[in-house]
mmCIF file of C-alpha atoms in Angstrom:
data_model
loop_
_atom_site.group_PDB
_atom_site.id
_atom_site.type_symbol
_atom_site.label_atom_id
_atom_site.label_comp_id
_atom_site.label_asym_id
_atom_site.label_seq_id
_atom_site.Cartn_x
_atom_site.Cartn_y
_atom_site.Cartn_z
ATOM 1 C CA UNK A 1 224.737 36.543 115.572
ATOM 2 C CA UNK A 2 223.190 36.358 119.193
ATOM 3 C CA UNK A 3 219.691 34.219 118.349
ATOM 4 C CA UNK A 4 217.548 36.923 119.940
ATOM 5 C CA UNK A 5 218.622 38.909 117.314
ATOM 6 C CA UNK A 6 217.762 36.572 114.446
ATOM 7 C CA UNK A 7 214.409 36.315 115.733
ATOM 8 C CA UNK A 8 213.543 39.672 115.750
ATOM 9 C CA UNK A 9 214.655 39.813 112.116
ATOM 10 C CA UNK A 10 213.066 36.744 111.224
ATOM 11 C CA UNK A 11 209.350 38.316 112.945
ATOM 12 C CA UNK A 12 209.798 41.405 110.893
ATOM 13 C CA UNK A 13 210.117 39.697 108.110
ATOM 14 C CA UNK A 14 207.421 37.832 108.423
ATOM 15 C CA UNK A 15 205.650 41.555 109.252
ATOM 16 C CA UNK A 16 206.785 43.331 106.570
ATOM 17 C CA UNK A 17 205.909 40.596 104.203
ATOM 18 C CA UNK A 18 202.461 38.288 105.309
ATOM 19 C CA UNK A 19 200.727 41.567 106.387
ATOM 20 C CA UNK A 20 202.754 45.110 105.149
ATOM 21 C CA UNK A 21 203.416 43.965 101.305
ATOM 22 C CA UNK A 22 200.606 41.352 101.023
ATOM 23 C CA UNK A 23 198.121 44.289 102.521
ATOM 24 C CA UNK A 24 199.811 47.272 100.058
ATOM 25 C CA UNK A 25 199.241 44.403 96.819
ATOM 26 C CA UNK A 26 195.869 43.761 97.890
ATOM 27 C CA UNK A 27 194.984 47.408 98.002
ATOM 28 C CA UNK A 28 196.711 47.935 94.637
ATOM 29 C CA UNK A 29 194.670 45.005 93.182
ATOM 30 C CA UNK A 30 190.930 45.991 94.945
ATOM 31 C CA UNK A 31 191.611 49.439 96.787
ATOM 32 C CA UNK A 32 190.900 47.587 99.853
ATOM 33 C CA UNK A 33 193.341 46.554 102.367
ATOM 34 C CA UNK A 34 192.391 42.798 102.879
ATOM 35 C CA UNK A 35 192.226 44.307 106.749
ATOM 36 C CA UNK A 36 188.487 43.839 108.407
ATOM 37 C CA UNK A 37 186.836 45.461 111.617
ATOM 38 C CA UNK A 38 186.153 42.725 114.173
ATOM 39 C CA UNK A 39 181.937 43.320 114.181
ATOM 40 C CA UNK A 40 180.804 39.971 115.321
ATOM 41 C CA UNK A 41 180.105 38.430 119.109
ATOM 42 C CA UNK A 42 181.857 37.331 121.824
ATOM 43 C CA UNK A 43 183.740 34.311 119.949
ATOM 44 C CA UNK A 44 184.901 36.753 117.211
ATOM 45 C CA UNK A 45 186.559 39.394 119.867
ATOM 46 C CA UNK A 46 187.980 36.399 122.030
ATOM 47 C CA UNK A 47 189.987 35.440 118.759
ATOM 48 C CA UNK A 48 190.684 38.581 117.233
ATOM 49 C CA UNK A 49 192.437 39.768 120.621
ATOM 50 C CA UNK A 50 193.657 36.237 121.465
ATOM 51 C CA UNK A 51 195.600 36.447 118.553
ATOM 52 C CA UNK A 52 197.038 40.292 118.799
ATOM 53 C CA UNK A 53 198.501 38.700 121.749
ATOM 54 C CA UNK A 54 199.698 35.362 120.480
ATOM 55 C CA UNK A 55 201.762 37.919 118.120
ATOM 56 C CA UNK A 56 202.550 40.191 121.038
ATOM 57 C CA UNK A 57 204.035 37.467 123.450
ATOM 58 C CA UNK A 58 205.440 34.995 120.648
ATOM 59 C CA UNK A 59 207.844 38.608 119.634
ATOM 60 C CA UNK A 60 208.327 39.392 123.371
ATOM 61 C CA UNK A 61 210.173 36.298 123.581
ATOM 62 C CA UNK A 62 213.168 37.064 122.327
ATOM 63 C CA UNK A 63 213.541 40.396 123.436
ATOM 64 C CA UNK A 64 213.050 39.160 127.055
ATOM 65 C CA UNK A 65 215.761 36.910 126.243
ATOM 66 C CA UNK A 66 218.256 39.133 124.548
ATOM 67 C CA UNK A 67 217.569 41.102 127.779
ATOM 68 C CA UNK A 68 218.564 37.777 129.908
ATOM 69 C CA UNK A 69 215.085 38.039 131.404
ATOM 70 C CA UNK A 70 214.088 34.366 130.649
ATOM 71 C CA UNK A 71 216.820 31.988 129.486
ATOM 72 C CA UNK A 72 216.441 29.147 126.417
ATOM 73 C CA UNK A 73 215.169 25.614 127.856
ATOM 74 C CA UNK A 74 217.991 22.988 128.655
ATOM 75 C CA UNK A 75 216.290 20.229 126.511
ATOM 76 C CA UNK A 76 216.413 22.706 123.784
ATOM 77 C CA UNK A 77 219.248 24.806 123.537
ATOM 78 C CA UNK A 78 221.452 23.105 121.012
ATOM 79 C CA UNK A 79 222.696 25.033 118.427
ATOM 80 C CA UNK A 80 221.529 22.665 115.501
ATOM 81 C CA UNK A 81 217.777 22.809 117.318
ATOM 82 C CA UNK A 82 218.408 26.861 116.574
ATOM 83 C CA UNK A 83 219.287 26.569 113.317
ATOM 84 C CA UNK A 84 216.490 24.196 112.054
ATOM 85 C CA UNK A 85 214.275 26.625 113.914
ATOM 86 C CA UNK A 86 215.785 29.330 111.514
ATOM 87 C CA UNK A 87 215.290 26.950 108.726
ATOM 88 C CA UNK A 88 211.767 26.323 109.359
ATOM 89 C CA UNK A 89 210.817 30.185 110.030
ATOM 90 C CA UNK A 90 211.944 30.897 106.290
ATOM 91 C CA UNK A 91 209.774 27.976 104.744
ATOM 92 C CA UNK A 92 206.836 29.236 106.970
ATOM 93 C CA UNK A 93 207.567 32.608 105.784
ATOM 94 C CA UNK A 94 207.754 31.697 101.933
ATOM 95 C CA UNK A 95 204.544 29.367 102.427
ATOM 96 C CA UNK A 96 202.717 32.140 104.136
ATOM 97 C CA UNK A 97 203.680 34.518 100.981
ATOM 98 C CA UNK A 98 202.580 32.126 98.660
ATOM 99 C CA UNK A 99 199.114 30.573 99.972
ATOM 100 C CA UNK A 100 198.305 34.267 100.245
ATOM 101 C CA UNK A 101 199.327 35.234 96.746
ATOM 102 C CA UNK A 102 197.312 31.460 95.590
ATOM 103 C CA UNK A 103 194.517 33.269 97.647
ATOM 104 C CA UNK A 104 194.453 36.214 95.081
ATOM 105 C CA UNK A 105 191.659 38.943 95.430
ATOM 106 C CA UNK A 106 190.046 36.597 98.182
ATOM 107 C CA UNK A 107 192.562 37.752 100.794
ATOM 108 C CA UNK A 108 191.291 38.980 103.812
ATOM 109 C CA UNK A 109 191.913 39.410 107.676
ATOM 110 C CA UNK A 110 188.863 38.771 109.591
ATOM 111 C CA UNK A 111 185.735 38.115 108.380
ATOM 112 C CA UNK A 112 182.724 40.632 106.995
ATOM 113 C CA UNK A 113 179.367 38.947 106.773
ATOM 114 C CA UNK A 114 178.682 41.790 104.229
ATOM 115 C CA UNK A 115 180.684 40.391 101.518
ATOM 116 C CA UNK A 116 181.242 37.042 100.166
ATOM 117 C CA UNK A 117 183.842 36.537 98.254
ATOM 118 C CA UNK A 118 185.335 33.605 96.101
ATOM 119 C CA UNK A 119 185.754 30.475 96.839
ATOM 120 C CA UNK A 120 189.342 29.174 96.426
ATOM 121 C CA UNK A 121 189.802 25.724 95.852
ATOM 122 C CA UNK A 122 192.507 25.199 93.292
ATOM 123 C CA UNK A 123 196.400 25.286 94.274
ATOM 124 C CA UNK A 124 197.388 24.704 98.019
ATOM 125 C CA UNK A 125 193.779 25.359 98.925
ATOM 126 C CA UNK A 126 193.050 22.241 97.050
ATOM 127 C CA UNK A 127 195.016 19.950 99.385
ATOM 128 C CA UNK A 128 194.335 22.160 103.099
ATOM 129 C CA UNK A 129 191.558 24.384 103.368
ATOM 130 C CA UNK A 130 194.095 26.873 105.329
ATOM 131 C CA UNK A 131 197.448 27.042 104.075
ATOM 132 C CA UNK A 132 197.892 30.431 105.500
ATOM 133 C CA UNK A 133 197.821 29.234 108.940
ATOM 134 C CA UNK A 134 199.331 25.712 108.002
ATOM 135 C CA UNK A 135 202.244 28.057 107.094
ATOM 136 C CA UNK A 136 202.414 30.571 110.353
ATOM 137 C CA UNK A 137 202.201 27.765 112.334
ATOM 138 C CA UNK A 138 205.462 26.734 110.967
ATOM 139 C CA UNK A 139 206.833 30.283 111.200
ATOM 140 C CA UNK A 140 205.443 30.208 114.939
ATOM 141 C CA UNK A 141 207.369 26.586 115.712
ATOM 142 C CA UNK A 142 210.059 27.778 113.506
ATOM 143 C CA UNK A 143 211.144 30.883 115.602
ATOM 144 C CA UNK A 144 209.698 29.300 118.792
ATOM 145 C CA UNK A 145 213.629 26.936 118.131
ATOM 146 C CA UNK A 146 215.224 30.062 117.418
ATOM 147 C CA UNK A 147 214.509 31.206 121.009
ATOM 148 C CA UNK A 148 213.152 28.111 122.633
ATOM 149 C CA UNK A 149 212.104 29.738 126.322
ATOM 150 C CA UNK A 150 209.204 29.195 127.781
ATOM 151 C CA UNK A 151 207.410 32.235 126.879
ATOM 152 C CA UNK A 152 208.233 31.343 122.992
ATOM 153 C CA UNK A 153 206.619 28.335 124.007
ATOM 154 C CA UNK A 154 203.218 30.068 125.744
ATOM 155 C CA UNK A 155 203.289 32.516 122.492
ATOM 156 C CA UNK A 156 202.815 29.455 119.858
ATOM 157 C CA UNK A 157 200.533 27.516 121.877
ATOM 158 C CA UNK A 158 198.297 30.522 122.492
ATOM 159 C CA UNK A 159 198.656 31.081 118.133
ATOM 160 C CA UNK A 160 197.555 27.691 117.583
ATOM 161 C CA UNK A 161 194.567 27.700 120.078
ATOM 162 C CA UNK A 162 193.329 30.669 119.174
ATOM 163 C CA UNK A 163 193.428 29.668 115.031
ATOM 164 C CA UNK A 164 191.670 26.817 115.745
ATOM 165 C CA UNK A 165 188.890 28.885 117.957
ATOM 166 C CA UNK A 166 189.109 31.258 114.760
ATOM 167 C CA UNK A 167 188.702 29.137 112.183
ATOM 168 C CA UNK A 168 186.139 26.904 113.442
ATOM 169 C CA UNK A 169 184.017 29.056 115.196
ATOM 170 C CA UNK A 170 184.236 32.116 112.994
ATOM 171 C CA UNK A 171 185.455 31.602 109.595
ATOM 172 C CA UNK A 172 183.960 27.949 109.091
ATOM 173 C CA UNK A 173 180.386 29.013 109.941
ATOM 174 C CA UNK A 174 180.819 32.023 107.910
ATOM 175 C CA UNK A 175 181.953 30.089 104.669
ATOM 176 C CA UNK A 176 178.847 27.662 105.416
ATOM 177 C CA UNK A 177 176.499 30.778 104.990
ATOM 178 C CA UNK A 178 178.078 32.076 102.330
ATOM 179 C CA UNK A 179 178.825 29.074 100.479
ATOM 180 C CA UNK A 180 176.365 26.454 101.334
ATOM 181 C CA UNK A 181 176.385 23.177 99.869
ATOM 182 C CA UNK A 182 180.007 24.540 97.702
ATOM 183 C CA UNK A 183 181.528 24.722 100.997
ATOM 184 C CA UNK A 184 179.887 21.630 102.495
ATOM 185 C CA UNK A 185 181.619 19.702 99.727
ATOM 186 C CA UNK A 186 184.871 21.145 100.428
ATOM 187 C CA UNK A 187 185.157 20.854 103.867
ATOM 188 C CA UNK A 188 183.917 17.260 103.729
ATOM 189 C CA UNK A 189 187.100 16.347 101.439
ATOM 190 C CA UNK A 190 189.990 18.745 102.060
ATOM 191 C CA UNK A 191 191.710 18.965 105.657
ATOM 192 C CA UNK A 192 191.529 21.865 108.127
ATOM 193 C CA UNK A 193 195.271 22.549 108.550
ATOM 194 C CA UNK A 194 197.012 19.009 106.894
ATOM 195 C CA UNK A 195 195.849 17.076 104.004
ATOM 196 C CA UNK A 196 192.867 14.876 105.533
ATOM 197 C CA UNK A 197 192.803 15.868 108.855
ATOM 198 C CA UNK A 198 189.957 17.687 110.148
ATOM 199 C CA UNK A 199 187.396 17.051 107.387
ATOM 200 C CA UNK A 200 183.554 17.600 108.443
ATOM 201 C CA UNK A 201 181.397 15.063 108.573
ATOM 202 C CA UNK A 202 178.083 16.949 107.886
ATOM 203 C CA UNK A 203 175.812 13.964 107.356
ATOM 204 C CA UNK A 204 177.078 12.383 110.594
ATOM 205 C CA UNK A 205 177.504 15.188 113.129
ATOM 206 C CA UNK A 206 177.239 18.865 111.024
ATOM 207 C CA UNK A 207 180.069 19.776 112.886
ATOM 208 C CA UNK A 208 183.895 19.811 112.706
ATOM 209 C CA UNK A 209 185.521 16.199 113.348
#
């Protein structure tokens, strides 16, 4: 099957099941969608639209290539490189399913300052404080192989950078408000994205390492 192809699949996949089902359960569970407004400042729009168009450009990718727009990179268009990108795009999908599900009635997309919900701290969340973007950023490499072209490429890098501007500049100070000295105590002994990386050092700095 052509790889454009697979890659599509593979994205709606990921669709149907880290945002459709996951959003429908969540309902289910709390009558509310998981799914909040962007209300904050500049920071919080600059993410929230950066990433509606990490998503747009990572799926344009292969549908500019299955329309021989842009072509797969020479260094990576080996067929094994395709199918470890196929490979890794179903763990990242399956990890993304179950951090969310570990996440339980805590589930959200974006941030309400509002609400304040629980803490979760037990399962994955005890080794990464995000394991749902530990895990799309695996999808994200994983189907960047399955089309490796250059806007693939420009679609995971803008994911990752505008995470990181997410989570540390919106979700992190919320969680400090919310949580205080709980959170503090987290942050300062479970990693960011991997297990002991990015742990804040609030007594030195009181800001992300």
């Amino acid at each position: 099957m052509n790889a454009a192809v697979v890659a599509l699949v593979l994205f709606g996949v990921f669709g149907v099941l880290g945002f459709g089902w996951r959003s429908w359960l969540q309902h289910r569970r709390t009558g509310s969608t998981g799914f909040r407004r962007i209300n904050g400042g500049v920071t919080d729009w600059i993410a929230g639209a950066g990433f509606a168009l990490a998503l747009l450009v990572a799926v344009s990718a292969p549908i500019l290539q299955l329309c021989n727009v842009v072509a797969p990179l020479s260094a990576l268009s080996s067929g094994w490189i395709q199918y470890a990108g196929i490979l890794i795009a179903i763990l990242g999908i399956a990890a993304t399913v179950y951090a969310q599900l570990q996440m339980g009635d805590s589930w959200r997309i974006g941030v309400d300052e509002q609400e304040t919900t629980t803490l979760v701290r037990t399962g994955v969340f005890g080794q990464v404080r995000n394991p749902i973007y530990t895990a799309m950023f695996t999808f994200g490499f994983g189907v960047a192989l399955v089309t490796p072209n250059i806007v693939a490429c420009a679609g995971f890098i803008l994911l990752v950078g505008t995470v990181e501007l997410q989570v540390r500049h919106v979700e992190e100070p919320h969680l400090l408000r919310a949580h205080g000295d709980a959170y503090r105590a987290y942050s300062a002994t479970v990693g960011r994205f991997v297990p002991g990386v990015g742990l804040v050092r609030w007594r030195e700095s009181r800001r992300a390492s």
